[in-house]
Coordinates of N, CA, C and O in Angstrom, one line a residue:
M10 N 16.8 2.0 12.3 CA 15.8 2.0 10.9 C 14.7 0.9 10.8 O 13.9 1.3 10.4
R11 N 15.1 -0.3 11.8 CA 14.0 -1.2 11.9 C 12.7 -0.6 12.5 O 11.6 -1.0 11.9
N12 N 12.9 0.0 13.4 CA 11.9 0.4 14.2 C 11.1 1.4 13.3 O 9.2 1.6 13.6
A13 N 11.8 2.3 12.8 CA 11.5 3.4 12.1 C 10.4 2.8 10.6 O 9.3 3.2 10.6
A14 N 10.8 1.7 10.2 CA 10.8 0.9 8.9 C 9.0 0.5 9.6 O 8.2 0.6 8.6
L15 N 9.0 -0.2 10.8 CA 7.9 -0.9 11.2 C 6.5 0.2 11.5 O 5.7 0.1 10.8
V16 N 7.0 1.5 12.0 CA 5.7 2.4 12.1 C 5.6 2.7 10.9 O 4.1 3.0 10.5
L17 N 6.4 3.4 10.0 CA 5.9 3.8 8.6 C 5.4 2.7 7.8 O 4.2 3.3 7.2
G18 N 5.7 1.7 7.7 CA 4.6 0.6 7.1 C 3.3 0.6 7.5 O 2.3 0.5 6.9
I19 N 3.1 0.4 9.1 CA 2.0 0.3 9.9 C 0.8 1.6 9.4 O 0.0 1.6 9.1
I20 N 1.5 2.6 9.7 CA 0.7 3.9 9.3 C 0.8 3.9 7.8 O -0.8 4.0 7.7
G21 N 1.2 3.9 7.0 CA 1.5 3.5 5.6 C 0.1 2.6 5.1 O -0.9 3.1 4.3
G22 N 0.2 1.7 6.0 CA -0.7 0.6 5.4 C -2.4 0.7 5.9 O -3.0 0.8 5.6
I23 N -2.7 1.9 7.1 CA -3.5 2.1 7.8 C -4.1 3.2 6.6 O -5.3 3.5 6.4
L24 N -3.4 4.1 6.7 CA -4.0 5.3 5.2 C -4.0 4.7 4.1 O -5.1 5.1 3.2
G25 N -3.3 3.6 3.7 CA -3.7 2.8 2.4 C -5.1 1.9 2.3 O -5.8 2.0 1.5
M26 N -5.4 1.8 3.6 CA -6.7 1.4 4.0 C -8.0 1.8 3.9 O -8.6 1.9 3.0
I27 N -7.5 3.4 3.9 CA -8.4 4.0 4.0 C -9.3 4.5 2.6 O -9.9 4.7 2.0
V28 N -7.8 5.0 1.9 CA -7.8 5.0 0.1 C -8.3 3.7 -0.6 O -9.4 3.8 -1.1
G29 N -8.2 2.4 0.1 CA -8.7 1.4 -0.5 C -10.0 1.4 -0.2 O -11.0 1.1 -1.4
F30 N -10.6 1.3 0.8 CA -12.0 1.5 1.0 C -12.7 2.4 0.1 O -13.7 2.1 -0.3
F31 N -12.4 3.7 0.1 CA -13.2 4.4 -1.1 C -12.9 4.1 -2.3 O -13.8 4.0 -3.3
G32 N -11.4 3.6 -2.6 CA -11.4 3.2 -3.9 C -12.3 1.4 -4.4 O -13.0 2.0 -5.5
Y33 N -12.5 0.7 -3.4 CA -13.1 -0.1 -3.6 C -14.9 0.1 -3.6 O -15.4 -0.4 -4.4
G34 N -15.1 1.1 -2.7 CA -16.4 1.5 -2.4 C -17.1 2.1 -3.8 O -18.1 2.0 -4.3
Y35 N -16.3 2.9 -4.2 CA -16.6 3.5 -5.5 C -16.7 2.9 -6.9 O -18.0 2.7 -7.5
V36 N -15.9 1.9 -6.9 CA -16.4 0.9 -8.1 C -17.3 0.0 -7.6 O -18.3 -0.2 -8.7
E37 N -17.8 -0.3 -6.8 CA -18.6 -1.2 -6.2 C -20.1 -0.2 -6.5 O -21.1 -0.6 -6.9
F38 N -19.9 1.1 -5.7 CA -21.1 1.9 -5.8 C -21.3 2.3 -7.5 O -22.7 2.1 -7.9
V39 N -20.5 2.4 -8.2 CA -20.9 2.7 -9.8 C -21.5 1.4 -10.5 O -22.3 1.3 -11.3
E40 N -20.8 0.2 -9.9 CA -21.4 -1.3 -10.7 C -22.7 -1.2 -9.9 O -23.7 -1.8 -10.9
W41 N -23.3 -1.0 -9.0 CA -24.6 -1.4 -8.5 C -25.6 -0.1 -9.3 O -27.0 -0.9 -9.5
F42 N -25.4 1.3 -9.2 CA -26.3 1.8 -9.5 C -26.0 2.7 -10.4 O -26.9 3.2 -11.1
G43 N -25.2 2.3 -11.6 CA -25.0 2.4 -12.4 C -24.2 4.3 -13.0 O -23.8 4.6 -11.9
E44 N -23.8 4.5 -13.9 CA -22.7 5.4 -14.2 C -23.8 7.0 -14.2 O -24.9 6.5 -14.7
V45 N -23.2 8.1 -13.6 CA -23.9 9.2 -13.6 C -23.2 10.0 -14.8 O -22.2 10.0 -14.3
P46 N -23.3 10.7 -15.7 CA -22.6 11.4 -16.5 C -21.6 12.6 -16.3 O -22.7 13.2 -15.4
D47 N -21.1 12.6 -16.5 CA -20.1 13.9 -15.5 C -19.8 13.8 -14.2 O -19.7 14.9 -13.4
L48 N -20.6 12.7 -13.3 CA -20.4 12.8 -12.0 C -20.0 11.6 -11.7 O -19.0 11.4 -11.0
A49 N -20.5 10.3 -12.0 CA -19.8 9.1 -11.4 C -19.8 8.2 -12.8 O -20.8 7.6 -13.1
E50 N -18.6 7.8 -13.1 CA -18.4 7.2 -14.4 C -17.4 5.7 -13.5 O -16.4 6.4 -13.0
Q51 N -17.1 5.2 -14.0 CA -16.9 3.5 -14.2 C -15.0 3.6 -14.6 O -14.7 4.2 -15.4
V52 N -14.5 3.6 -13.4 CA -12.6 3.9 -13.9 C -12.3 2.6 -15.3 O -13.1 1.8 -15.5
D53 N -11.4 3.0 -15.6 CA -11.0 1.7 -16.6 C -10.8 0.4 -16.7 O -11.1 -0.5 -17.2
N54 N -10.0 0.1 -15.5 CA -10.0 -1.3 -15.1 C -10.1 -1.4 -13.7 O -9.5 -1.3 -12.7
P55 N -11.8 -1.9 -13.6 CA -12.3 -1.8 -12.1 C -11.6 -3.2 -11.1 O -11.5 -3.1 -10.0
D56 N -11.1 -4.1 -12.0 CA -10.7 -5.3 -11.3 C -9.0 -5.2 -10.4 O -8.4 -5.0 -9.6
L57 N -8.5 -3.8 -11.3 CA -7.0 -3.5 -10.8 C -7.4 -2.8 -9.7 O -6.7 -3.1 -8.5
I58 N -8.3 -1.7 -9.5 CA -8.9 -1.3 -8.6 C -9.0 -1.4 -7.5 O -8.4 -1.8 -5.9
Q59 N -9.7 -2.6 -7.4 CA -10.5 -3.7 -6.4 C -9.5 -4.2 -5.9 O -8.8 -4.7 -4.7
A60 N -8.3 -4.9 -6.6 CA -7.3 -6.1 -6.2 C -6.2 -5.0 -5.5 O -5.3 -5.4 -4.4
A61 N -6.0 -3.7 -6.3 CA -4.8 -2.8 -5.2 C -5.4 -2.6 -4.2 O -4.6 -2.4 -3.0
S62 N -7.0 -2.2 -3.7 CA -7.3 -1.6 -2.4 C -7.3 -2.8 -1.6 O -7.2 -2.2 -0.4
F63 N -7.5 -3.9 -1.9 CA -7.3 -5.2 -1.1 C -5.6 -5.5 -0.7 O -5.6 -5.4 0.6
L64 N -4.6 -5.5 -1.5 CA -3.6 -6.2 -1.3 C -2.7 -5.2 -0.8 O -1.6 -5.5 -0.1
S65 N -2.4 -3.8 -1.5 CA -1.4 -2.9 -1.1 C -1.5 -2.6 0.6 O -0.4 -2.9 1.0
P66 N -2.7 -2.3 1.0 CA -2.7 -2.1 2.4 C -2.5 -3.4 3.4 O -1.1 -3.4 4.2
I67 N -2.7 -4.8 2.6 CA -2.1 -5.6 3.2 C -0.7 -6.0 3.4 O 0.2 -6.4 4.5
L68 N -0.2 -5.8 2.6 CA 1.3 -5.9 2.1 C 2.5 -4.8 3.0 O 3.3 -5.2 3.5
A69 N 1.5 -3.9 3.1 CA 2.3 -2.5 3.7 C 2.0 -2.6 5.0 O 3.0 -3.1 5.6
I70 N 1.2 -3.3 6.0 CA 1.3 -3.6 7.3 C 1.8 -4.7 7.3 O 2.5 -5.0 8.4
A71 N 2.3 -6.2 6.4 CA 2.6 -7.4 6.9 C 3.9 -6.8 6.7 O 4.8 -7.4 7.5
G72 N 4.4 -6.0 5.9 CA 6.1 -5.6 5.6 C 6.6 -5.1 6.6 O 7.4 -5.0 7.7
G73 N 5.7 -4.1 7.4 CA 5.6 -3.1 8.3 C 6.0 -4.0 9.9 O 6.9 -4.1 10.3
A74 N 5.2 -4.8 9.5 CA 5.3 -5.9 11.2 C 6.3 -6.9 11.2 O 6.6 -7.0 11.9
M75 N 6.9 -7.1 9.5 CA 8.1 -8.1 9.3 C 9.7 -7.1 9.5 O 10.7 -8.0 9.9
A76 N 9.1 -6.0 9.6 CA 10.5 -5.2 9.1 C 11.7 -5.4 10.7 O 12.7 -5.3 10.4
R77 N 11.2 -5.7 11.7 CA 12.2 -5.9 12.8 C 13.0 -7.2 12.6 O 14.2 -7.0 12.6
A78 N 12.0 -8.5 12.2 CA 12.8 -9.5 12.4 C 13.3 -9.5 10.8 O 14.2 -10.5 10.8
R79 N 12.6 -9.3 10.1 CA 12.7 -9.9 8.4 C 13.2 -8.7 7.6 O 11.8 -8.3 7.1
A80 N 13.8 -8.0 7.7 CA 13.9 -6.6 7.1 C 14.2 -6.8 5.9 O 13.2 -5.8 5.0
L81 N 14.5 -7.8 5.1 CA 14.4 -8.0 3.7 C 13.0 -8.3 3.3 O 12.6 -7.5 2.1
W82 N 12.6 -9.0 3.8 CA 10.8 -9.7 3.1 C 10.2 -8.0 3.5 O 9.4 -8.0 2.6
G83 N 10.6 -7.7 4.9 CA 9.8 -6.5 5.1 C 9.8 -5.4 3.9 O 8.6 -4.5 3.7
G84 N 10.7 -5.0 3.6 CA 11.2 -4.0 2.7 C 10.6 -3.8 1.4 O 10.2 -3.3 0.8
V85 N 10.6 -5.5 1.1 CA 10.1 -5.8 -0.2 C 9.0 -5.7 -0.3 O 8.4 -5.2 -1.3
F86 N 7.9 -6.1 0.9 CA 6.8 -6.0 0.9 C 6.2 -4.7 0.7 O 5.1 -3.8 0.4
M87 N 6.9 -3.9 1.6 CA 6.6 -2.5 1.5 C 6.5 -1.9 0.6 O 5.5 -0.8 0.2
L88 N 7.7 -1.8 -0.6 CA 8.3 -1.4 -1.7 C 7.1 -1.9 -2.8 O 6.6 -1.3 -3.5
L89 N 6.8 -3.5 -2.8 CA 5.3 -3.5 -3.6 C 4.3 -3.2 -3.5 O 3.1 -2.5 -4.4
S90 N 3.8 -2.9 -2.1 CA 2.5 -1.8 -1.7 C 2.7 -0.5 -2.3 O 1.9 -0.2 -2.8
A91 N 3.6 0.3 -2.0 CA 3.7 1.6 -2.7 C 3.4 1.3 -4.0 O 2.8 2.3 -4.6
G92 N 4.2 0.8 -4.9 CA 4.3 0.4 -6.1 C 2.9 0.1 -6.6 O 2.3 0.5 -7.7
G93 N 1.9 -0.5 -6.0 CA 0.9 -0.7 -6.2 C -0.3 0.2 -5.9 O -1.3 0.6 -7.1
L94 N 0.1 0.9 -4.7 CA -1.0 2.0 -4.9 C -0.6 3.5 -6.0 O -1.3 4.0 -6.4
Y95 N 0.7 3.2 -6.2 CA 0.8 4.1 -7.2 C 0.4 3.9 -8.5 O -0.1 4.6 -9.5
Y96 N 0.7 2.2 -9.1 CA -0.3 2.0 -10.0 C -1.5 1.9 -10.2 O -2.0 2.7 -11.2
A97 N -2.3 1.7 -9.2 CA -3.4 1.7 -9.6 C -4.2 3.1 -9.2 O -5.2 3.2 -10.0
F98 N -3.6 3.8 -8.1 CA -4.1 5.3 -7.9 C -3.5 6.3 -8.3 O -4.0 7.6 -8.5
G99 N -2.4 6.4 -8.7 CA -1.4 7.5 -9.0 C -1.2 8.4 -7.9 O -1.1 7.4 -6.8
F100 N -0.6 9.3 -8.2 CA 0.0 10.1 -6.8 C -0.9 11.1 -6.8 O -0.6 12.4 -8.0
G101 N -1.5 11.2 -5.8 CA -2.5 12.2 -5.6 C -2.5 13.1 -4.5 O -1.9 12.4 -3.3
V102 N -3.6 13.7 -3.8 CA -3.3 14.6 -2.6 C -3.9 13.5 -1.5 O -3.4 13.4 -0.7
F103 N -4.7 12.4 -1.7 CA -5.0 11.0 -1.1 C -4.0 10.1 -1.0 O -4.3 9.4 -0.4
T104 N -3.2 9.7 -1.9 CA -2.2 8.6 -1.8 C -0.9 9.4 -1.8 O -0.1 8.5 -1.4
M105 N -0.2 10.5 -1.6 CA 0.8 10.8 -1.6 C 1.4 10.4 0.1 O 2.5 9.8 -0.2
F106 N 0.9 10.3 1.1 CA 1.2 9.9 2.4 C 1.4 8.3 2.6 O 2.6 7.9 2.8
P107 N 0.3 7.5 2.0 CA 0.7 6.2 2.3 C 1.7 5.6 1.3 O 2.5 5.0 1.7
I108 N 1.8 6.1 -0.2 CA 2.8 5.8 -0.6 C 4.2 6.6 -0.3 O 5.2 5.4 -0.1
A109 N 4.2 7.4 0.1 CA 5.6 8.0 0.8 C 6.0 7.0 2.3 O 7.1 6.9 2.1
F110 N 5.2 6.8 2.5 CA 5.0 6.5 4.0 C 5.5 4.6 4.1 O 6.4 4.1 4.1
T111 N 4.8 4.4 3.0 CA 5.2 2.8 2.8 C 6.6 2.8 1.9 O 7.6 1.7 2.3
A112 N 6.7 3.2 1.1 CA 8.0 3.4 0.0 C 9.3 3.7 1.1 O 10.5 3.0 0.9
L113 N 9.5 5.0 1.7 CA 10.5 5.2 3.0 C 10.7 4.0 3.9 O 11.7 3.6 4.7
G114 N 9.2 3.6 4.5 CA 10.0 2.3 5.0 C 10.3 1.3 4.6 O 11.3 0.5 5.3
G115 N 10.1 1.0 3.6 CA 10.7 -0.1 2.9 C 12.0 0.1 2.3 O 12.9 -0.6 2.7
V116 N 12.2 1.3 2.1 CA 14.1 1.9 1.9 C 14.9 1.5 2.9 O 15.5 1.0 3.1
L117 N 14.1 2.0 4.1 CA 14.6 1.8 5.6 C 14.8 0.5 6.0 O 15.8 0.1 6.6
A118 N 14.0 -0.3 5.6 CA 13.8 -2.0 6.0 C 15.0 -2.3 4.8 O 16.1 -3.0 5.7
L119 N 15.0 -2.3 4.2 CA 16.4 -2.7 3.3 C 17.6 -2.0 3.8 O 18.9 -2.9 3.6
A120 N 17.9 -0.9 3.9 CA 19.2 -0.5 4.8 C 19.6 -0.5 6.0 O 20.4 -0.4 6.5
A121 N 18.8 -1.5 6.4 CA 18.5 -1.9 8.0 C 19.5 -2.7 8.3 O 19.1 -4.0 9.4
G122 N 20.5 -3.2 7.3 CA 21.4 -4.4 7.7 C 22.1 -4.2 9.0 O 22.2 -3.4 9.7
R123 N 22.5 -5.4 9.3 CA 23.9 -5.7 10.8 C 25.0 -6.1 10.1 O 25.4 -7.4 10.2
P124 N 25.6 -4.8 9.8 CA 26.9 -5.5 9.4 C 27.9 -6.3 10.1 O 28.8 -6.8 10.0
D125 N 27.7 -6.3 11.4 CA 28.8 -6.5 12.4 C 28.5 -8.1 12.9 O 28.9 -8.9 13.5
E126 N 27.2 -8.9 12.4 CA 27.1 -9.9 12.5 C 27.6 -10.9 11.2 O 28.1 -10.4 10.4
E127 N 28.0 -12.3 11.9 CA 28.9 -12.8 10.6 C 27.9 -13.4 9.8 O 28.2 -13.8 8.3
V128 N 26.5 -13.6 9.8 CA 25.5 -14.1 9.1 C 25.1 -13.5 8.2 O 25.1 -12.1 8.6
S129 N 24.3 -13.2 7.1 CA 23.6 -12.4 6.3 C 23.0 -11.6 7.1 O 22.2 -12.3 8.1
H130 N 22.7 -10.3 7.1 CA 22.3 -9.5 8.0 C 20.6 -9.1 7.8 O 20.4 -8.3 8.1
F131 N 20.0 -10.0 6.7 CA 18.7 -9.9 6.8 C 18.2 -11.0 7.0 O 17.4 -11.6 7.2

């Protein structure tokens, strides 16, 4: 399960980077060139879009990379990433796979305990 969480986190982070590039770029484009009525209007909270565009993919990739060694931290990072993407961009055609991959990777990382060890399995 830890390997699956690793792969899902990294793939979800890469897909989240693509969404983030377009989200951040759209905000910058509208700020630079101004709004075009009925075509390109500024989002309600541009700072949230830009912060989520930057932080969510980083959390997903870092969480995926951590999933084998520190499953608890990796799982929490991936779930935070999925929540950030959902909160900033909503659930749509381009965000469903990054959100689903990172959320599933986070759940798998949290469920990947090692109950046969005497110490804490995270």
